[in-house]
Coordinates of C-alpha atoms in Angstrom, one line a residue:
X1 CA 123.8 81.8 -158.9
X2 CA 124.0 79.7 -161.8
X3 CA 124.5 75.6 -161.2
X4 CA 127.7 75.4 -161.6
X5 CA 128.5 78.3 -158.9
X6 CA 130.2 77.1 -155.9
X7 CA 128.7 78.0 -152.8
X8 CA 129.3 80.6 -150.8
X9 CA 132.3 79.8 -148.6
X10 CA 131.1 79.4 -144.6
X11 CA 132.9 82.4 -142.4
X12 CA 135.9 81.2 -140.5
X13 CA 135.0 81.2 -136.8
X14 CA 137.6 81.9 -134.4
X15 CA 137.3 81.2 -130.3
X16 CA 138.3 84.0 -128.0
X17 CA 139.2 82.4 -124.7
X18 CA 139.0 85.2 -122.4
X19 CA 141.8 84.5 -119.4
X20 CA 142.1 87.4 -117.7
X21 CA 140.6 86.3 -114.0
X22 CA 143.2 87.2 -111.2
X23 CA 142.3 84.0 -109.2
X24 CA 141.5 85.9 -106.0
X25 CA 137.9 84.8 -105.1
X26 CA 139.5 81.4 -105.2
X27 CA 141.9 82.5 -102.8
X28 CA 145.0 81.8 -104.6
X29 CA 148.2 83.5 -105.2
X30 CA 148.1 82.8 -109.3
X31 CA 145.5 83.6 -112.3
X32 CA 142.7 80.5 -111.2
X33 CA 143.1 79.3 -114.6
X34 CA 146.2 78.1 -114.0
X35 CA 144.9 76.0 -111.3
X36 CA 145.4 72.6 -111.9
X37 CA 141.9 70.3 -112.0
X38 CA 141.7 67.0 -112.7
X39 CA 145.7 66.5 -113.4
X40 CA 145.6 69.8 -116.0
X41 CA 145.5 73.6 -115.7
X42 CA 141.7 74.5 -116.0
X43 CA 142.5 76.8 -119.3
X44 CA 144.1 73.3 -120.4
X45 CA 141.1 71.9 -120.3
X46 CA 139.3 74.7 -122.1
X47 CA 141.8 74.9 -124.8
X48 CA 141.2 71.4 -125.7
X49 CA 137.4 71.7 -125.9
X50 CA 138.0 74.3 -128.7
X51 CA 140.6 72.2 -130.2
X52 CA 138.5 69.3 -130.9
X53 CA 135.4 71.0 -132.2
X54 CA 134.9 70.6 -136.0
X55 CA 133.2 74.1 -136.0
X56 CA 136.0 76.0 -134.9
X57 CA 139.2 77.1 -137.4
X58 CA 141.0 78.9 -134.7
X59 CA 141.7 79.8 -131.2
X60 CA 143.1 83.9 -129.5
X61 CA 144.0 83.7 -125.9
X62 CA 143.5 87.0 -123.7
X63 CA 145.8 86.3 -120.9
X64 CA 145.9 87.9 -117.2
X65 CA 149.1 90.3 -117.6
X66 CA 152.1 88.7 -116.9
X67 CA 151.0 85.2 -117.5
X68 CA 151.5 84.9 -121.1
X69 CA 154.4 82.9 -121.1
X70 CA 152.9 80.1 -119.0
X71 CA 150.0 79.7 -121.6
X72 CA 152.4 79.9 -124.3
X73 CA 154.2 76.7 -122.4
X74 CA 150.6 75.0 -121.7
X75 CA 149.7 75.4 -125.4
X76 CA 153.3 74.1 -126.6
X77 CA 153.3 71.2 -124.1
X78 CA 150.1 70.6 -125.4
X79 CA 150.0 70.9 -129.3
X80 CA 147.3 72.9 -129.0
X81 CA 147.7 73.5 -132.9
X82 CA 144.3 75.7 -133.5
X83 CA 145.6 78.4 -130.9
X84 CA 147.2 80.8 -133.0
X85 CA 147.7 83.7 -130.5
X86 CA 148.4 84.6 -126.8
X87 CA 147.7 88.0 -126.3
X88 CA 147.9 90.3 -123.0
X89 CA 144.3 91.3 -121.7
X90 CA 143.1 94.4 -120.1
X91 CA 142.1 95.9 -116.8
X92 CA 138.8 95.5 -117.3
X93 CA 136.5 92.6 -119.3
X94 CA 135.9 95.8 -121.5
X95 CA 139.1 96.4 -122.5
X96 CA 140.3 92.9 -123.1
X97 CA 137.4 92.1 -125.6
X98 CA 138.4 95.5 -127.3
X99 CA 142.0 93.7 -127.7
X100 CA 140.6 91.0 -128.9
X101 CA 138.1 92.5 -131.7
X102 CA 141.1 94.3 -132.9
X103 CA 143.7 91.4 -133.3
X104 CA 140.4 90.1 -134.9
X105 CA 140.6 92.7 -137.6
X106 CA 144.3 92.5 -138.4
X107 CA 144.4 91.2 -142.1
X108 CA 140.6 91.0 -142.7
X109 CA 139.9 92.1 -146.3
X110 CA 137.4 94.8 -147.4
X111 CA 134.1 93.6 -146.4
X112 CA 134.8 90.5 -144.8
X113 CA 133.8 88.8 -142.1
X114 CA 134.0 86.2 -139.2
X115 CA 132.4 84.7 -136.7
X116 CA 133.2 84.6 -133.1
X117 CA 132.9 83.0 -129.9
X118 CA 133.9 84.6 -126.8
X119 CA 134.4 82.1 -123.9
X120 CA 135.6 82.3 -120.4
X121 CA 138.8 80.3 -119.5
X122 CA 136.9 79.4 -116.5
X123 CA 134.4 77.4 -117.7
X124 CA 136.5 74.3 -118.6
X125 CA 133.3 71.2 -119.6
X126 CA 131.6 73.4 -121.8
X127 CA 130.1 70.6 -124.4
X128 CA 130.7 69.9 -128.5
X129 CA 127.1 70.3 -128.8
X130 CA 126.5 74.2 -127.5
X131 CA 129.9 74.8 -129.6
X132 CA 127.9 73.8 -132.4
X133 CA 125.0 75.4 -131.4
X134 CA 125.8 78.5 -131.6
X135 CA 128.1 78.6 -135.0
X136 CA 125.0 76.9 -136.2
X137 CA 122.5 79.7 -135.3
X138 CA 125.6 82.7 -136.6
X139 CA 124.0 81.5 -139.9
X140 CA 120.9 83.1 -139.5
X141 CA 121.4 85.4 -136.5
X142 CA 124.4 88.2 -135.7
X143 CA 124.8 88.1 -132.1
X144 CA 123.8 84.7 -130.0
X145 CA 123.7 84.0 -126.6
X146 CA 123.9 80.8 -124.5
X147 CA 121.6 80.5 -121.0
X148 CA 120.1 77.6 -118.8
X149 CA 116.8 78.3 -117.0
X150 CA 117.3 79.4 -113.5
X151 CA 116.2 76.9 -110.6
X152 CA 116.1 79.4 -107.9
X153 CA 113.8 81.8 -107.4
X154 CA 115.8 85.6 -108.1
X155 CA 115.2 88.4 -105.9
X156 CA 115.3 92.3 -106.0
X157 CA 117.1 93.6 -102.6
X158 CA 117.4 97.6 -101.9
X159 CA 119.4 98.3 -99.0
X160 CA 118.0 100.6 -96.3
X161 CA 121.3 101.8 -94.3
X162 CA 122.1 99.9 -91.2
X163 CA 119.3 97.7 -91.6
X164 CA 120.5 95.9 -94.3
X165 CA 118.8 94.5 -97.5
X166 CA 115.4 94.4 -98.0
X167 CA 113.4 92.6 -101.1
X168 CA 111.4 94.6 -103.8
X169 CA 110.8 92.3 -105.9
X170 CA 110.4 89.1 -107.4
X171 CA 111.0 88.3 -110.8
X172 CA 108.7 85.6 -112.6
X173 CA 111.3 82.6 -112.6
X174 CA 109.7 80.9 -115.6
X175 CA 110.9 84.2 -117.7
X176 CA 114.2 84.0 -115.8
X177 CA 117.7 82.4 -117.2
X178 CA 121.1 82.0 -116.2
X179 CA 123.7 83.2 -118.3
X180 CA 126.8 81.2 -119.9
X181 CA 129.4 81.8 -122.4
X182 CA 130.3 81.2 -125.4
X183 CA 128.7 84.8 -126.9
X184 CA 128.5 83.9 -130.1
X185 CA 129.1 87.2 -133.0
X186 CA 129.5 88.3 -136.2
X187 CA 132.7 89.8 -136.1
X188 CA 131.3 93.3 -137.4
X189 CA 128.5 93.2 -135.3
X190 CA 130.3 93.4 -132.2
X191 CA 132.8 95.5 -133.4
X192 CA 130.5 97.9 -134.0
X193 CA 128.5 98.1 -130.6
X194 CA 131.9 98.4 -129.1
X195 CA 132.3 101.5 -131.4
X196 CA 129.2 103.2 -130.4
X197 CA 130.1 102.0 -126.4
X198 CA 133.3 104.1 -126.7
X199 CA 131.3 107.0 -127.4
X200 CA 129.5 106.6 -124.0
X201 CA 131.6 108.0 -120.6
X202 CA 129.8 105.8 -118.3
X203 CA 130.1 102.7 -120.4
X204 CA 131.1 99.4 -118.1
X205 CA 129.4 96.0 -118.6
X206 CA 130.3 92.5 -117.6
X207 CA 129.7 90.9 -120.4
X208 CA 129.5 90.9 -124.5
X209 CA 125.7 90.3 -125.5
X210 CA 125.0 93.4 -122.9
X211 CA 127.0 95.6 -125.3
X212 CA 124.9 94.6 -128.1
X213 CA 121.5 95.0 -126.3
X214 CA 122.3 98.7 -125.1
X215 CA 123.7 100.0 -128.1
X216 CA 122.6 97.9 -131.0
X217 CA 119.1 97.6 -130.0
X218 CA 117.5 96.7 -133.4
X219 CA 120.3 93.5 -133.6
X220 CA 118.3 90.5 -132.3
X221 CA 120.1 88.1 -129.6
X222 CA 119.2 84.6 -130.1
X223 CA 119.9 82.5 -127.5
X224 CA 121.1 79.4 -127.1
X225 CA 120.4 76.2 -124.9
X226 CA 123.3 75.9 -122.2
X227 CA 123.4 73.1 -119.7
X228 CA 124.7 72.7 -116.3
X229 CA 127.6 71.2 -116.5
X230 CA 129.0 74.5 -117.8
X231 CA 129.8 75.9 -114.7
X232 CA 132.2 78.6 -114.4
X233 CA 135.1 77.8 -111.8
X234 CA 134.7 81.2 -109.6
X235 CA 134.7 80.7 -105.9
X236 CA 136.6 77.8 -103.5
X237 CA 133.7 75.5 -103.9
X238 CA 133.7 75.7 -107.2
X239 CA 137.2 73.9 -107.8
X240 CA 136.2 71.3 -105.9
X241 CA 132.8 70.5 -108.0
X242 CA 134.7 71.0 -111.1
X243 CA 137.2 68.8 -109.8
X244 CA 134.6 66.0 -109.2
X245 CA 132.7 66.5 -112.4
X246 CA 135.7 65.7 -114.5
X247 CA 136.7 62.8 -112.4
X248 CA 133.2 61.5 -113.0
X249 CA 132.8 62.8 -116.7
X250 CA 133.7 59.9 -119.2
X251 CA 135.3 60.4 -122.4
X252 CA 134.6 58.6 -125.6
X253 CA 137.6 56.6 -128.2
X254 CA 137.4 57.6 -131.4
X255 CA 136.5 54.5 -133.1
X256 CA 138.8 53.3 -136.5
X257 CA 137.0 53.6 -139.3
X258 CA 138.3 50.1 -140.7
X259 CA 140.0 46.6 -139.5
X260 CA 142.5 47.9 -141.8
X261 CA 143.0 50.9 -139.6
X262 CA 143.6 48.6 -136.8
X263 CA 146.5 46.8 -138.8
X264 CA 148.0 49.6 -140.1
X265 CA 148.4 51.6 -136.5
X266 CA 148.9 48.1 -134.5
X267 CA 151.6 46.8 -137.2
X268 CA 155.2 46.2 -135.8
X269 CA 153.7 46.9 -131.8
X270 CA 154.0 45.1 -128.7
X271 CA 151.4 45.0 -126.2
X272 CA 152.2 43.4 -122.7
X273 CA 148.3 42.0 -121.2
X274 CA 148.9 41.3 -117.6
X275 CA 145.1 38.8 -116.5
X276 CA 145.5 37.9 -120.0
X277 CA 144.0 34.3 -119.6
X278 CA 140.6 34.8 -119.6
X279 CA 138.0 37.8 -119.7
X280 CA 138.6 41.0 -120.9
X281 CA 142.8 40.8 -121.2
X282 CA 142.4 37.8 -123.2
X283 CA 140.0 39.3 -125.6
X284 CA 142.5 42.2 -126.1
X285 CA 145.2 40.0 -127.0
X286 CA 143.1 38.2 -129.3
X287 CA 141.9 41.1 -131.4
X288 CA 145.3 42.9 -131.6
X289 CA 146.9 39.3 -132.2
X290 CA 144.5 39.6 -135.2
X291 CA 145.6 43.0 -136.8
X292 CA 149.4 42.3 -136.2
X293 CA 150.5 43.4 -133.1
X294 CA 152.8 41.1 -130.9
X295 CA 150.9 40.4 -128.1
X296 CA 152.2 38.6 -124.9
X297 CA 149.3 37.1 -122.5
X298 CA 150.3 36.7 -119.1
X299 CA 147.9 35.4 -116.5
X300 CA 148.0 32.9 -113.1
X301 CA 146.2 29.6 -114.9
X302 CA 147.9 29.9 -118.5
X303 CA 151.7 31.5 -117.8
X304 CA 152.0 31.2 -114.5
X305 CA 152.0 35.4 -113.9
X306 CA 151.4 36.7 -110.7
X307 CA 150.7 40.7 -110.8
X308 CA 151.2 40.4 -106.8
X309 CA 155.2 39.8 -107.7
X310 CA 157.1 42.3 -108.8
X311 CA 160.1 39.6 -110.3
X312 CA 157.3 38.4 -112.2
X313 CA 156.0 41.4 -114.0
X314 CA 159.8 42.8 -114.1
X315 CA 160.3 39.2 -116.0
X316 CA 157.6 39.3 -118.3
X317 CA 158.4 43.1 -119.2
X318 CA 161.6 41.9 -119.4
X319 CA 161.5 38.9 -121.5
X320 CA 158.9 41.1 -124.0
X321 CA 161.1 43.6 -124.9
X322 CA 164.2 41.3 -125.1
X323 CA 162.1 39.6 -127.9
X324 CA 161.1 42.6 -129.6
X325 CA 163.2 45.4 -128.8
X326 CA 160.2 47.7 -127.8
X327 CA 156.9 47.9 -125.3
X328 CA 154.1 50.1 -126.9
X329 CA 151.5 49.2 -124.7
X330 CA 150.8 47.8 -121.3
X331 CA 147.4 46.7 -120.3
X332 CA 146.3 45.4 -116.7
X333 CA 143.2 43.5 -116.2
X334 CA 143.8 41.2 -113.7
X335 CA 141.3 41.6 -110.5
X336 CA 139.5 40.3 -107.9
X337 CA 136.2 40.6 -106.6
X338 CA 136.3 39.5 -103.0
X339 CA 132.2 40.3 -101.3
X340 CA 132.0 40.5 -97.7
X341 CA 131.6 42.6 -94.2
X342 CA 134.9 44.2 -93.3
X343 CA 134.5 43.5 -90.1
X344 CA 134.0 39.5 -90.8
X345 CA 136.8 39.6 -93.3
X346 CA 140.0 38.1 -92.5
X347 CA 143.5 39.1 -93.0
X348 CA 144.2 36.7 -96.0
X349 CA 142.0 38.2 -97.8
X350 CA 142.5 41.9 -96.9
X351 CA 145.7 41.6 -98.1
X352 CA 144.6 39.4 -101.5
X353 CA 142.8 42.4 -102.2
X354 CA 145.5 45.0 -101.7
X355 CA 147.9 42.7 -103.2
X356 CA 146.1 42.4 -106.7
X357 CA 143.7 45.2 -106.8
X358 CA 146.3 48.0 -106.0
X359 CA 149.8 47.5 -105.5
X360 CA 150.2 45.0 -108.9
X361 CA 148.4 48.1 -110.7
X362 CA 151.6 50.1 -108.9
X363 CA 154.2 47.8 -109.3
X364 CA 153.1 47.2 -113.1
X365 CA 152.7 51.3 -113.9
X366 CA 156.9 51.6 -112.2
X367 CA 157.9 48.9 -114.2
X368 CA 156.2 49.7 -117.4
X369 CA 158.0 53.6 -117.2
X370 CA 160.8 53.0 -118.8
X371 CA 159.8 51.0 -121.4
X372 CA 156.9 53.3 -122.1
X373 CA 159.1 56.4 -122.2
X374 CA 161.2 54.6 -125.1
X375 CA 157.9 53.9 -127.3
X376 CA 155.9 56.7 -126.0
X377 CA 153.4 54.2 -125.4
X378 CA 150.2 54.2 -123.2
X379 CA 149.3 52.6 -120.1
X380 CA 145.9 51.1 -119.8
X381 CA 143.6 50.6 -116.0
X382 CA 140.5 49.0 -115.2
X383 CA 138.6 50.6 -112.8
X384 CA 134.4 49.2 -111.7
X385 CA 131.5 51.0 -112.4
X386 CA 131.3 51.2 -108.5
X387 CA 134.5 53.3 -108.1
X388 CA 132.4 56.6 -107.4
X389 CA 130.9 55.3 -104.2
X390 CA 131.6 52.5 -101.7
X391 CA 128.6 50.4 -101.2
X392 CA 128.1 47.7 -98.2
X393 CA 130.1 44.4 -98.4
X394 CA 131.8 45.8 -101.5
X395 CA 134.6 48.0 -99.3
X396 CA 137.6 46.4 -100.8
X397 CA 136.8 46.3 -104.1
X398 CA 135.3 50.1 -104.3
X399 CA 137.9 51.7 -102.8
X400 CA 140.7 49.6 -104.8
X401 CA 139.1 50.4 -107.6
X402 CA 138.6 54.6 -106.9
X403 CA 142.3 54.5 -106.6
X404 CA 143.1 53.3 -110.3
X405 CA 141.2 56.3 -111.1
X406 CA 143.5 58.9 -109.2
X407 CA 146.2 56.6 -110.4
X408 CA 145.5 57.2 -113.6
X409 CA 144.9 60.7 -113.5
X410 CA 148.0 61.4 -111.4
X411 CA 150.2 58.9 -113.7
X412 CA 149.4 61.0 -116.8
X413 CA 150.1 64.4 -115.3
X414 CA 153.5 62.7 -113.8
X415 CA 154.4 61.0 -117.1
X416 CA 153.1 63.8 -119.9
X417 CA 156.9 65.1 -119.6
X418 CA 158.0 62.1 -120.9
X419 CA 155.0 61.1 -123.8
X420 CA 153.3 58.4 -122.2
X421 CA 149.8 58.5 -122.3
X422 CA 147.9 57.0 -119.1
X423 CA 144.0 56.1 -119.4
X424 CA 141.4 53.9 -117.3
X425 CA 138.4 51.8 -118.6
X426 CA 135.4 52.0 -117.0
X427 CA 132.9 48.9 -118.1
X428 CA 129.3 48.7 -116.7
X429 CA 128.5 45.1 -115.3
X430 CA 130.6 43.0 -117.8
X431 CA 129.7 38.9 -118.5
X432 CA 133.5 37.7 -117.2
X433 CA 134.3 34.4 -115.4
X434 CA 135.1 36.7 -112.1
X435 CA 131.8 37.9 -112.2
X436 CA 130.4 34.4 -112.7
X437 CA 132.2 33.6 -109.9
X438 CA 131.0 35.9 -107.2
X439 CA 127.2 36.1 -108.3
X440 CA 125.9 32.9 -110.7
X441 CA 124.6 33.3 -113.8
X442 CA 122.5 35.5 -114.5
X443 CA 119.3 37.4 -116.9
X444 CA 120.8 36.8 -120.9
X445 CA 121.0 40.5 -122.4
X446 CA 122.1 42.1 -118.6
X447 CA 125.6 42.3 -118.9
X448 CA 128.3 44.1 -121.4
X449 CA 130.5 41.5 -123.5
X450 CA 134.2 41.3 -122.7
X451 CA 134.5 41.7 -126.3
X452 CA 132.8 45.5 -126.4
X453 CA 135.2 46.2 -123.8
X454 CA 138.1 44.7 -125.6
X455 CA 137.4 46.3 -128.4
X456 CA 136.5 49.9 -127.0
X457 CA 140.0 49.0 -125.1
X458 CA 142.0 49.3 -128.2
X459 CA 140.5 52.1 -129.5
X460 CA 141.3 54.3 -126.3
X461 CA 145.2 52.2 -126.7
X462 CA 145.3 54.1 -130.3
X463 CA 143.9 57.1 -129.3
X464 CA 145.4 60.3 -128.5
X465 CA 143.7 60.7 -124.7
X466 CA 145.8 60.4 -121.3
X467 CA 144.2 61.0 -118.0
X468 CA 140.8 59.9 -119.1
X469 CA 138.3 57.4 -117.6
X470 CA 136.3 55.5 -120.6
X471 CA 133.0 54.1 -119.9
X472 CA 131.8 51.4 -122.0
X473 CA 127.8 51.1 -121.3
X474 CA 125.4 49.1 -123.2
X475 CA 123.9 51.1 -125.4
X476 CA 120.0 52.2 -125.2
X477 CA 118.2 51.1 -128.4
X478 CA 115.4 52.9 -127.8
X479 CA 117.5 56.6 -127.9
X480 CA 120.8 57.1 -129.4
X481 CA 123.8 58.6 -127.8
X482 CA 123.7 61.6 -130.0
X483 CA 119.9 62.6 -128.9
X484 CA 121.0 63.2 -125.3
X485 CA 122.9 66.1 -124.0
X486 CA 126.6 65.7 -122.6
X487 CA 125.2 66.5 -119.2
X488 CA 121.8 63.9 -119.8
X489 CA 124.6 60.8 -120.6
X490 CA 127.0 62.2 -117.5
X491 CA 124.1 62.4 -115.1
X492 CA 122.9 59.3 -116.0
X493 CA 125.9 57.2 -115.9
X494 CA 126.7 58.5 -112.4
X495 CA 123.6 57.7 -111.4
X496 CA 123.3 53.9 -113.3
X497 CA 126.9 53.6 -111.3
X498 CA 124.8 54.0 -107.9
X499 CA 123.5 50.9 -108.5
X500 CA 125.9 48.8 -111.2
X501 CA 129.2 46.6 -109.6

């Protein structure tokens, strides 16, 4: 190649999501990837990991016959614009990846060739990072697998009549692993092996890198890293896990890449900041003061705002738009952190709780719809690094705080109709004058700034997300985010939550 050659252009890689699952393990009456989790249809959620990778250019559906019109609506509601095709699947997991190698084929040119990843609809939190993984290692390899190490210990059973099963063996666990998807192929690689399979009468496998290994023995299968949060959504329990994992999963705002960024997509809005007088609300209202936006700071000590009322947030919602002719966003802040035994705590301040901590959130989100609908705007929650478990003397505040989250998650299902966009924030211990308040000062360096969180705030505001919970943690300086696995950061949030308030 002489210097001025261009390099060879990469393959396009195309994701197969493979839907074909009848949904009868799960016990229901429809296709279990149309089962809703965490406030979207679990080959929603699927679709959307695909749509967001950089290392994918495209995205084929296989559906369960007679189903391909409610993906075609999913996709559409969606704008799931990398998904180029719904296709009818088979009878068998045979037959629909032969459906899908050959809609593969339609318009390829003489000699070329493509990558592509074959991926079960059912396994909705696989991660960026195996994505990559294995469109990475198509450079050098044909056929690519992805697997975890097994923790249990596998057993051989024979069964001897009435008598049932008996063991015959025990693998060596260390050479053992548990097998995930994406399969990762060239294109011609696996069309071929499915060639030479057709040949065979008693051909039937449950899975694509199988096909390979029987009849394309000389083709190497690299494999892959996996991790455990790819779990595949196949019997009862299994919905309810996945459920949990997402609710517990954060998501991360795509940062602006400038302050002018910020005043370009803040320019001409109008944010409403209910606890905006101290804290966290008013550091949001500073910054997006500061790129343009019309901001309107309402809290007890500075306007007089009480979130408890519902004339007063009707008023302030009221008197904003008046003024501007439009709402874009809504944030709510305001919060109170009451410590104490339940049984010691008296009615006052049962209902303090309740008042600000869940029913402003409620009466704010009703009277926010209609403006929000207008400006397809967003709505923004705080929820507390304790909302995944309830710890002693905290009972008020936990449990108040777990509910923004379903909130949230129920909100933007209810409201996606309509374009509004729901998310919650999720800060680790952050240095605010309520926290002051309930436990002194305390070590320098401990807590999160208001500030991170204000800014992290607006970034999720001009984001696309809905239905997400954001956690802004201090980062490590000793590691980087991008050295840990997905399921390293998730497991250890969850777990620093245990402990954080």
């Amino acid at each position: 190649m002489s210097p001025t050659s261009a390099p060879p252009a990469k393959p396009r890689t195309t994701a197969v999501v493979l839907a074909g699952g009848t949904g009868q393990r799960v016990g229901l009456s429809i296709p279990k990837q149309l089962l809703k989790i965490a406030g979207k249809a679990v080959i929603e959620h699927t679709l959307s990991v695909f749509e967001r990778s950089d290392s994918i250019d495209e995205v084929i559906v296989l559906m369960a016959p007679g189903y391909v019109p409610d993906v075609e609506k999913i996709v559409a509601k969606a704008g799931l614009a990398k998904v180029s095709r719904i296709i009818e699947g088979g009878t068998t997991r045979n037959e629909t990846t032969e459906r899908a190698i050959a809609a593969l084929g339609e318009g390829l040119a003489a000699g070329e060739d493509r990558n592509v990843l074959f991926h079960d609809a059912v396994r909705p939190l696989l991660s960026q990072h195996v994505i990559k993984d294995c469109v990475d290692a198509l450079e050098r390899y044909q056929a690519v697998d992805v697997a975890i190490p097994s923790a249990d210990t596998i057993i051989v059973t024979r069964t001897h009549g009435e008598d049932g099963e008996f063991i015959t063996d025990v693998p060596d666990r260390s050479r053992l692993r548990r097998g995930q998807t994406p399969q990762a192929f060239k294109l011609s690689t696996i069309r071929r092996a499915y060639e030479i399979a057709a040949g065979d009468p008693n051909f039937q496998a449950t899975d694509d890198c199988s096909v390979v290994l029987r009849y394309l023995p000389d083709v190497p299968i690299h494999v892959v890293a996996g991790d455990e949060f790819n779990m595949k959504v196949t019997q009862p329990v299994d919905v309810f896990i996945a459920d949990k994992l997402f609710q517990l999963a954060s998501s991360a705002a795509p940062q602006q890449s400038s302050d002018d960024s910020y005043r370009e997509l803040l320019a001409g809005k109008t944010l409403v900041v209910f606890g905006g007088s101290y804290g966290i609300g008013a550091d949001i209202a500073q910054l997006a003061q500061s790129f343009g936006a019309t901001v309107y700071a309402l809290g007890r000590s500075t306007t007089g705002t009480h979130v408890e009322n519902p004339e007063h947030v009707d008023d302030a919602l009221s008197r904003a738009y008046g003024e501007t002719g439009r709402i874009d966003y809504v944030i709510n802040t305001a919060g109170v952190l009451r410590i104490g035994k339940l049984a010691e705590t008296d009615n006052t301040t049962i209902q303090e709780a309740l008042n600000v901590n869940y029913l402003a959130p409620v009466q704010i989100a009703r009277a926010s719809y209609k403006y929000l609908a207008e400006t397809k705007g967003q709505l923004l929650l705080y929820t507390s690094s304790s909302y995944t478990r309830g710890r002693a003397e905290y009972s008020l505040y936990s449990s108040t705080k777990a509910a923004m989250v379903n909130l949230t998650q129920a909100l933007s299902d209810e409201w996606a109709g309509d374009g509004i966009r729901v998310n919650c924030v999720n800060p680790e211990r952050t240095a605010t004058p309520m926290r002051t308040k309930a436990f002194g000062q305390e070590p320098e360096g401990s807590l999160l700034s208001s500030e991170a969180v204000a800014r992290t705030s607006l970034d999720v505001l001009l984001s696309e997300l809905t239905g997400h919970v954001i956690d802004v943690r201090q980062q490590d300086p000793t590691r980087g985010a991008s050295e840990a696995s997905d399921f390293e950061q998730a497991l250890a949030a969850v777990l620093d939550r245990q402990e954080d308030v």
